[in-house]
CSV table of C-alpha atoms in Angstrom, one decimal:
chain,number,residue,atom,x,y,z
A,86,MET,CA,10.0,-15.6,-17.0
A,87,GLN,CA,9.6,-16.8,-13.4
A,88,GLY,CA,11.4,-13.7,-12.2
A,89,GLU,CA,9.0,-11.5,-14.2
A,90,ASP,CA,6.0,-13.2,-12.9
A,91,ASP,CA,7.3,-12.9,-9.3
A,92,ALA,CA,7.9,-9.2,-9.8
A,93,GLU,CA,4.3,-8.7,-11.2
A,94,LEU,CA,2.9,-10.6,-8.4
A,95,THR,CA,4.9,-8.6,-5.7
A,96,ALA,CA,3.6,-5.4,-7.3
A,97,ALA,CA,0.1,-6.7,-7.3
A,98,VAL,CA,0.2,-7.7,-3.6
A,99,LEU,CA,1.5,-4.2,-2.7
A,100,ALA,CA,-1.3,-2.6,-4.7
A,101,ALA,CA,-3.9,-4.9,-3.2
A,102,GLN,CA,-2.7,-3.9,0.2
A,103,ALA,CA,-3.3,-0.3,-0.7
A,104,GLY,CA,-6.9,-1.1,-1.6
A,105,ASP,CA,-6.6,-1.8,-5.3
A,106,GLU,CA,-9.4,-4.3,-6.0
A,107,THR,CA,-8.2,-5.0,-9.6
A,108,ALA,CA,-4.7,-5.8,-8.1
A,109,PHE,CA,-6.3,-8.2,-5.6
A,110,ARG,CA,-8.0,-10.0,-8.5
A,111,THR,CA,-4.7,-10.3,-10.3
A,112,VAL,CA,-3.2,-11.8,-7.1
A,113,TYR,CA,-6.2,-14.2,-6.9
A,114,ARG,CA,-5.8,-15.4,-10.5
A,115,ALA,CA,-2.1,-15.8,-10.1
A,116,VAL,CA,-2.2,-17.9,-6.9
A,117,HIS,CA,-5.6,-19.5,-6.7
A,118,PRO,CA,-5.2,-22.4,-9.1
A,119,ARG,CA,-2.0,-23.8,-7.4
A,120,LEU,CA,-3.4,-23.1,-4.0
A,121,LEU,CA,-6.6,-25.0,-4.8
A,122,GLY,CA,-4.5,-28.0,-6.0
A,123,TYR,CA,-2.8,-28.0,-2.6
A,124,VAL,CA,-6.1,-27.9,-0.7
A,125,ARG,CA,-7.4,-30.8,-2.9
A,126,THR,CA,-4.5,-33.0,-1.7
A,127,LEU,CA,-5.7,-32.3,1.9
A,128,VAL,CA,-9.5,-32.4,1.8
A,129,GLY,CA,-10.4,-34.0,-1.5
A,130,ASP,CA,-12.2,-32.7,-4.5
A,131,LEU,CA,-15.7,-32.2,-3.0
A,132,ASP,CA,-14.6,-29.8,-0.2
A,133,ALA,CA,-11.6,-28.2,-1.8
A,134,GLU,CA,-13.4,-25.1,-3.3
A,135,ASP,CA,-15.2,-24.3,-0.1
A,136,VAL,CA,-12.0,-24.6,2.0
A,137,ALA,CA,-10.1,-22.5,-0.6
A,138,SER,CA,-12.9,-19.8,-0.4
A,139,GLU,CA,-12.6,-19.7,3.4
A,140,ALA,CA,-8.7,-19.4,3.0
A,141,TRP,CA,-9.2,-16.4,0.6
A,142,LEU,CA,-11.6,-14.7,2.9
A,143,GLN,CA,-8.9,-14.8,5.5
A,144,ILE,CA,-6.2,-13.7,3.1
A,145,ALA,CA,-8.2,-10.7,2.1
A,146,ARG,CA,-8.9,-9.9,5.8
A,147,ASP,CA,-5.4,-10.2,6.9
A,148,LEU,CA,-3.7,-8.9,3.8
A,149,ASP,CA,-2.7,-5.6,5.4
A,150,ARG,CA,-0.6,-7.6,8.0
A,151,PHE,CA,1.5,-9.4,5.3
A,152,ASP,CA,5.0,-8.2,4.6
A,153,GLY,CA,7.1,-9.7,1.9
A,154,ASP,CA,7.7,-10.5,-1.8
A,155,ALA,CA,5.8,-13.0,-4.1
A,156,ASP,CA,7.5,-16.1,-2.8
A,157,ARG,CA,6.7,-15.1,0.8
A,158,PHE,CA,3.1,-14.4,-0.2
A,159,ARG,CA,2.7,-17.9,-1.8
A,160,GLY,CA,4.0,-19.4,1.5
A,161,TRP,CA,1.8,-17.2,3.6
A,162,ALA,CA,-1.3,-18.1,1.6
A,163,ALA,CA,-0.4,-21.8,1.7
A,164,ARG,CA,-0.1,-21.7,5.5
A,165,ILE,CA,-3.6,-20.1,5.7
A,166,ALA,CA,-5.0,-22.6,3.3
A,167,ARG,CA,-3.5,-25.5,5.3
A,168,ASN,CA,-4.9,-24.2,8.5
A,169,ARG,CA,-8.3,-23.9,7.0
A,170,ALA,CA,-8.1,-27.4,5.6
A,171,LEU,CA,-7.0,-28.9,8.9
A,172,ASP,CA,-9.9,-27.1,10.6
A,173,HIS,CA,-12.3,-28.5,8.1
A,174,ILE,CA,-10.9,-32.0,8.6
A,175,ARG,CA,-11.2,-31.7,12.4
A,176,MET,CA,-14.8,-30.5,12.1
A,177,ARG,CA,-15.6,-33.5,9.7
A,178,GLY,CA,-14.2,-35.8,12.4
A,179,ARG,CA,-11.4,-37.1,10.2
A,180,ARG,CA,-7.6,-36.6,10.5
A,181,PRO,CA,-5.2,-36.5,7.5
A,182,ALA,CA,-3.2,-39.6,6.9
A,183,VAL,CA,0.5,-39.0,7.6
A,184,GLY,CA,3.0,-41.3,6.0
A,185,GLY,CA,6.1,-42.3,7.9
A,186,ASP,CA,7.8,-40.7,10.8
A,187,GLU,CA,9.6,-37.4,10.3
A,188,THR,CA,12.4,-38.6,12.6
A,189,GLU,CA,13.2,-41.2,9.8
A,190,LEU,CA,14.0,-38.5,7.3
A,191,THR,CA,17.7,-37.8,6.7
A,192,GLY,CA,17.6,-34.4,5.0
A,193,ARG,CA,18.9,-35.7,1.6
A,194,PRO,CA,18.1,-32.9,-0.9
A,195,ALA,CA,15.4,-33.5,-3.6
A,196,GLU,CA,16.8,-34.0,-7.1
A,197,ALA,CA,15.5,-32.1,-10.3
A,198,ASP,CA,15.1,-35.5,-12.0
A,199,THR,CA,12.8,-36.9,-14.6
A,200,ALA,CA,10.0,-37.5,-12.1
A,201,GLY,CA,9.6,-33.8,-11.5
A,202,GLU,CA,9.8,-33.0,-15.2
A,203,ALA,CA,7.4,-35.7,-16.1
A,204,MET,CA,4.8,-34.6,-13.5
A,205,GLU,CA,5.0,-31.0,-14.9
A,206,SER,CA,4.0,-32.4,-18.3
A,207,LEU,CA,0.8,-34.0,-16.9
A,208,ALA,CA,-2.6,-32.3,-16.8
A,209,THR,CA,-3.5,-30.9,-13.5
A,210,ASP,CA,-6.2,-33.3,-12.7
A,211,ALA,CA,-4.0,-36.4,-13.6
A,212,ALA,CA,-1.0,-35.1,-11.6
A,213,LEU,CA,-3.1,-34.5,-8.5
A,214,ALA,CA,-4.8,-37.8,-8.9
A,215,LEU,CA,-1.4,-39.5,-8.7
A,216,ILE,CA,-0.2,-37.3,-5.9
A,217,ALA,CA,-3.3,-38.3,-3.9
A,218,GLN,CA,-1.9,-41.8,-3.8
A,219,LEU,CA,1.2,-40.7,-1.9
A,220,PRO,CA,1.6,-40.7,1.9
A,221,GLN,CA,0.3,-37.3,3.3
A,222,ASP,CA,3.7,-35.9,4.1
A,223,GLN,CA,5.0,-36.7,0.6
A,224,ALA,CA,1.9,-35.4,-1.1
A,225,GLU,CA,2.1,-32.1,0.7
A,226,ALA,CA,5.8,-31.7,0.1
A,227,VAL,CA,5.5,-32.3,-3.6
A,228,VAL,CA,2.6,-30.0,-4.1
A,229,LEU,CA,4.2,-27.2,-2.1
A,230,ARG,CA,7.6,-27.5,-3.8
A,231,VAL,CA,6.5,-28.4,-7.4
A,232,VAL,CA,2.8,-27.2,-7.8
A,233,VAL,CA,2.7,-24.2,-5.5
A,234,GLY,CA,6.4,-23.4,-6.2
A,235,LEU,CA,7.8,-22.8,-2.7
A,236,ASP,CA,11.4,-23.3,-1.9
A,237,ALA,CA,12.3,-25.8,0.9
A,238,LYS,CA,12.5,-23.1,3.6
A,239,SER,CA,9.0,-21.7,2.8
A,240,ALA,CA,7.5,-25.1,2.4
A,241,ALA,CA,9.0,-26.2,5.7
A,242,LYS,CA,7.6,-23.1,7.5
A,243,THR,CA,4.2,-23.9,6.1
A,244,LEU,CA,4.3,-27.5,7.4
A,245,GLY,CA,6.0,-26.8,10.6
A,246,LYS,CA,9.0,-29.0,9.7
A,247,ARG,CA,12.6,-28.8,9.0
A,248,PRO,CA,13.7,-27.9,5.4
A,249,GLY,CA,15.7,-31.1,5.2
A,250,ALA,CA,12.6,-33.1,6.0
A,251,VAL,CA,10.6,-31.5,3.4
A,252,ARG,CA,13.3,-31.9,0.8
A,253,THR,CA,13.5,-35.6,1.6
A,254,ALA,CA,9.7,-36.1,1.6
A,255,ALA,CA,9.5,-34.4,-1.8
A,256,HIS,CA,12.3,-36.5,-3.1
A,257,ARG,CA,10.6,-39.7,-1.9
A,258,GLY,CA,7.3,-38.4,-3.3
A,259,LEU,CA,8.7,-37.6,-6.8
A,260,LYS,CA,10.3,-41.0,-6.9
A,261,ARG,CA,7.1,-42.7,-6.1
A,262,LEU,CA,5.3,-40.6,-8.6
A,263,ALA,CA,7.7,-41.8,-11.3
A,264,GLU,CA,6.9,-45.4,-10.3
A,265,LEU,CA,3.1,-44.6,-10.4
A,266,MET,CA,3.5,-43.0,-13.9
A,267,GLY,CA,5.4,-46.0,-15.1
A,268,THR,CA,2.6,-48.3,-13.9
A,269,ASP,CA,-0.1,-46.1,-15.5
A,270,GLU,CA,1.8,-46.1,-18.8
A,271,ALA,CA,2.3,-49.9,-18.7
A,272,ALA,CA,-1.5,-50.4,-18.1
A,273,ARG,CA,-2.2,-48.3,-21.0
A,274,ALA,CA,0.3,-50.3,-23.1
A,275,ARG,CA,-1.4,-53.6,-22.1
A,276,GLY,CA,-4.7,-52.1,-23.1
A,277,LEU,CA,-3.2,-51.2,-26.5
A,278,GLY,CA,-1.9,-54.8,-26.8
A,279,ALA,CA,-5.3,-56.1,-26.3
A,280,VAL,CA,-6.6,-54.5,-29.5
A,281,PRO,CA,-6.9,-57.1,-32.3
A,282,PRO,CA,-4.6,-56.7,-35.4
A,283,GLN,CA,-6.2,-54.5,-38.1
A,284,PRO,CA,-5.9,-55.6,-41.7
A,285,ASP,CA,-4.3,-53.2,-44.2
A,286,PRO,CA,-5.7,-52.5,-47.6
A,287,HIS,CA,-3.9,-55.6,-48.9
A,288,GLY,CA,-5.4,-57.9,-46.3
A,289,ARG,CA,-2.2,-58.3,-44.1
A,290,ALA,CA,-2.5,-58.0,-40.4
A,291,VAL,CA,-1.0,-54.8,-39.0
A,292,PRO,CA,0.0,-54.5,-35.4
A,293,PRO,CA,-1.9,-52.1,-33.2
A,294,SER,CA,1.1,-50.0,-32.5
A,295,ALA,CA,1.6,-49.4,-36.3
A,296,CYS,CA,-2.0,-48.3,-36.6
A,297,VAL,CA,-1.7,-45.9,-33.7
A,298,THR,CA,1.6,-44.5,-35.3
A,299,HIS,CA,0.1,-44.0,-38.7
A,300,SER,CA,-3.0,-42.4,-37.2
A,301,ARG,CA,-1.0,-40.0,-35.2
A,302,THR,CA,1.1,-39.1,-38.2
A,303,ARG,CA,-1.9,-38.4,-40.3
A,304,THR,CA,-3.4,-36.2,-37.5
A,305,GLN,CA,-0.3,-34.2,-37.2
A,306,LYS,CA,-0.2,-33.7,-41.1
A,307,ASP,CA,-3.9,-32.7,-41.1
A,308,MET,CA,-3.3,-30.1,-38.5
């Protein structure tokens, strides 16, 4: 499926370079949501749309200079978006927080573990809210690898780092995300435990978890 999507995006990019406006809209729809998510990790929610719009203006202006397939295009667009985001941060008088020192990274490859799978199951807003709690280098690596879909080499080129450093930052970020997700789930469980027992029709106290389970079962049957 990913190969088919990449083939369609590659064809759309080529058509857009030839002046096909409909093809450019196809490219925009395919790339923008993930690109916007990346920008949000850099500048925050309030400014993300404006910065992404500036990036797309440059993408449209420089499209005829681009040469490559879908994966290269995503990396190229991400580099443009990152540069626009960093320009915005400098104009705003703030610098992005950077977690850790790149020299400490060992080049250990990231693992396709439960952290990545779990993050993919989250709603976009929830996932990005958790990613925003990571150190900047880890946040960017995770978004570029998992959300934007770049390989380590393309992500490294976007960030100006070594592929091994990006893989390690993504690995650490995914591990931390798993911890944050566990904390979030534990908090929800504590909140559930605070619900007083509910009486059943026979007057016996029923644990909250049983009420939730029964309610979910009825909802599924009703659907």
